[in-house]
Coordinates of C-alpha atoms in Angstrom, one line a residue:
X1 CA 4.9 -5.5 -4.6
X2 CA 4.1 -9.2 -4.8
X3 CA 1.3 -9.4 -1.8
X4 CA 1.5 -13.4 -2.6
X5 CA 5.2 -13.5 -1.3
X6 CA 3.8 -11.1 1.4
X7 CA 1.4 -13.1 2.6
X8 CA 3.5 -16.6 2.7
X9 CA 5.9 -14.3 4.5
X10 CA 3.9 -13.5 6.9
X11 CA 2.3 -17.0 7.8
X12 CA 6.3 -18.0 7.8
X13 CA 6.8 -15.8 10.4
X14 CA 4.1 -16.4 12.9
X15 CA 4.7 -20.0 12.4
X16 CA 8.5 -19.9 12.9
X17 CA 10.5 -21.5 15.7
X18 CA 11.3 -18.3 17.4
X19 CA 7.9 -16.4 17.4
X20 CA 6.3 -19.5 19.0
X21 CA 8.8 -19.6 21.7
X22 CA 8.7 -16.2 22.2
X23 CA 4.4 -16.3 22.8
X24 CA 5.1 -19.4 25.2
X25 CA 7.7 -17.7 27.0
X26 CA 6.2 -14.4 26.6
X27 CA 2.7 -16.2 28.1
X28 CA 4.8 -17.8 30.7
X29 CA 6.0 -14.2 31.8
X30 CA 2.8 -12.6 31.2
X31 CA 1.1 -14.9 33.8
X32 CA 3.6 -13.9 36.4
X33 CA 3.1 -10.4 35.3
X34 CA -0.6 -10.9 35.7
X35 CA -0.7 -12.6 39.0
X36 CA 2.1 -10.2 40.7
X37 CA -0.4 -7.5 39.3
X38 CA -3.4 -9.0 40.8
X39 CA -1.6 -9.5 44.0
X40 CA -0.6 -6.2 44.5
X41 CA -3.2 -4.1 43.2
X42 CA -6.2 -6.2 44.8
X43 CA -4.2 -5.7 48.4
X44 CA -3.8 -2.2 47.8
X45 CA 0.1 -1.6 48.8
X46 CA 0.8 0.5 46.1
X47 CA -1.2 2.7 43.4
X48 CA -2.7 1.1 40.5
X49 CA -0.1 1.9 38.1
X50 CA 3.0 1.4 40.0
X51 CA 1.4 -2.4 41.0
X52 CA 1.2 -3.3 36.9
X53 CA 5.0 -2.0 36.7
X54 CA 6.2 -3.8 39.7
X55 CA 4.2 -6.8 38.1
X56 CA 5.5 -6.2 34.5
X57 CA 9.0 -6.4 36.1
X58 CA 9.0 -9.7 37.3
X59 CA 7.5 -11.1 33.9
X60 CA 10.5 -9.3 31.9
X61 CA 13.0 -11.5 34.6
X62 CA 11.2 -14.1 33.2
X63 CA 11.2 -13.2 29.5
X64 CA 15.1 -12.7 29.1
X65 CA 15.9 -16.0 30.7
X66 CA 13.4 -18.4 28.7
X67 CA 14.5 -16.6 26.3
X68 CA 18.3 -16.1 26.1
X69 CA 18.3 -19.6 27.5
X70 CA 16.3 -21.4 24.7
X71 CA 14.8 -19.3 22.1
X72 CA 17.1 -16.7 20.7
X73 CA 20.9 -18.6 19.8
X74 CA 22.5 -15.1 18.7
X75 CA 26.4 -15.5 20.4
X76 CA 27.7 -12.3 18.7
X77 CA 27.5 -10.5 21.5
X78 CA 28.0 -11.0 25.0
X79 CA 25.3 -12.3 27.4
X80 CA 25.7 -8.8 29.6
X81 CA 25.3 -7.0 26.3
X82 CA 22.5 -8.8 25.8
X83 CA 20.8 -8.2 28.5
X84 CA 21.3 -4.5 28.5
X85 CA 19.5 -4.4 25.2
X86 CA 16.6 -6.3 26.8
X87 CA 16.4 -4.1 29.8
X88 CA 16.4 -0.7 27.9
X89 CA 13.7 -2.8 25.5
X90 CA 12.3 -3.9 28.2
X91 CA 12.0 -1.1 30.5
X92 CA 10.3 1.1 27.6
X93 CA 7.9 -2.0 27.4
X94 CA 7.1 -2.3 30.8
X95 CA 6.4 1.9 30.8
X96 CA 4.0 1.4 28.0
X97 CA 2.4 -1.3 29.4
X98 CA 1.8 0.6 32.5
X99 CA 0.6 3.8 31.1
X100 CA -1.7 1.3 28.7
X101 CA -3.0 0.0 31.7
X102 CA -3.4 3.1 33.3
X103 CA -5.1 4.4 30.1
X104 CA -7.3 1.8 29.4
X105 CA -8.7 2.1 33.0
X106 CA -9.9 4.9 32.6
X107 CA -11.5 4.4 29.2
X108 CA -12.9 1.8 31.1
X109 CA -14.0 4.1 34.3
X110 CA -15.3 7.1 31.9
X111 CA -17.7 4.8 30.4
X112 CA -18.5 3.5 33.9
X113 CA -17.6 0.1 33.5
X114 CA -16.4 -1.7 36.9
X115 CA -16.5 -5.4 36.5
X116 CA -16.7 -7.0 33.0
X117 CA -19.0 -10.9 33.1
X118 CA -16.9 -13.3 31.4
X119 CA -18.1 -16.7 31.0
X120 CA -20.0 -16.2 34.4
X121 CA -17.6 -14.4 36.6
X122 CA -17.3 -10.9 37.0
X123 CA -13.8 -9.8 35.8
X124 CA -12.3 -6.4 37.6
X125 CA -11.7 -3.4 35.0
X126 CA -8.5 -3.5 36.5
X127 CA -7.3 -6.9 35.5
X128 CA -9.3 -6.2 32.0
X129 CA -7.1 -3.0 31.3
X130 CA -4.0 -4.9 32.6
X131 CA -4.7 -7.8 30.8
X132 CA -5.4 -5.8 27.7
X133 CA -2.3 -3.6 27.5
X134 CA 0.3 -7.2 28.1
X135 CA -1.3 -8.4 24.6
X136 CA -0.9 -5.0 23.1
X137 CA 3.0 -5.0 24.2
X138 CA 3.7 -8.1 23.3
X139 CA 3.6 -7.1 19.8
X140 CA 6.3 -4.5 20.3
X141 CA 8.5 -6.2 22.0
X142 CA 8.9 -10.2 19.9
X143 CA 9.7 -7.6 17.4
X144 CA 11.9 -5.3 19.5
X145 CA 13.6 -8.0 21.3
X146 CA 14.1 -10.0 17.8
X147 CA 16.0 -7.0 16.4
X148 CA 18.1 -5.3 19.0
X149 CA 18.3 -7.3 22.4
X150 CA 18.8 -10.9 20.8
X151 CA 20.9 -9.5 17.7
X152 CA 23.4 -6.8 17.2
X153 CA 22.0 -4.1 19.8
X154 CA 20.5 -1.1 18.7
X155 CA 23.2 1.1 17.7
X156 CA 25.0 -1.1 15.4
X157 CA 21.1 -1.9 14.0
X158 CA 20.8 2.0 13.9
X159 CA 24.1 2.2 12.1
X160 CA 22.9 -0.5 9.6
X161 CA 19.4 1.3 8.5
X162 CA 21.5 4.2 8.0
X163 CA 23.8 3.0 6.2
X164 CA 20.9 1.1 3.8
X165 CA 19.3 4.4 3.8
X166 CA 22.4 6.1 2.2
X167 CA 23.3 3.0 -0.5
X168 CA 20.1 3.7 -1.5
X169 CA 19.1 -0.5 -0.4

């Protein structure tokens, strides 16, 4: 495998159109996620983890329409197709985030860690664990969302690997 072509590949990517919309949109999201989150975990209406998915609920609202809007042009399916694709993406997203969140709290509790200094402020564990599992997910879901909910969906994507797998491409 030519790593060279790899590499240049890879730089593409990350500097292409799409993936630099997506991480502005995506940020512009993530904030909304973050500050619902903050909002409602640090008045204490709901538990922890249901605040972060409440939280990462609103910022997928936000994703699809940024998104849909001025990022991803695919027309070969319908907008309501569309965004069926991004909410059965999505939804798995916003689970993991919350259960990344949840786990990373307490990682963070076990080793006794509360608040976290950063650049002079003290920083909740809770908005470090919830902070940390939005960049984690945002991984999965430029690539999910690139492939199934702003393309052909996920069956006819499914139907295309397998039908690779058994030409032997």
């Amino acid at each position: 495998m030519n790593t060279m072509g790899f590499q240049g590949g890879m730089f593409n990517f990350l500097l292409s159109r799409n993936f630099l919309y997506f991480i502005a949109f995506g940020g512009t999201a993530a904030l909304v996620n973050l500050l619902c989150g903050y909002l409602l975990y640090n008045a204490n209406l709901f538990p922890y983890i249901v605040s972060v998915f409440i939280a990462a609920s609103a910022g997928l609202l936000v994703n699809f329409i940024l998104n849909y809007k001025l990022n991803f042009k695919y027309k070969g399916r319908k907008l309501s197709q569309q965004f069926g694709t991004f909410l059965v993406v999505a939804s798995i997203g916003t689970l993991l985030t919350a259960v990344v969140a949840h786990f990373s709290m307490q990682l963070l509790l076990f080793f006794e860690i509360e608040d976290i200094a950063l650049a002079g402020f003290a920083v909740s564990s809770q908005f470090v664990a919830h902070v940390f599992s939005v960049g984690v997910i945002t991984v999965y879901s430029f690539i999910a969302h690139k492939y199934f909910s702003f393309n052909v969906g996920i069956r006819n994507q499914l139907r295309r690997t397998i039908a690779n797998i058994k030409s032997g491409a």
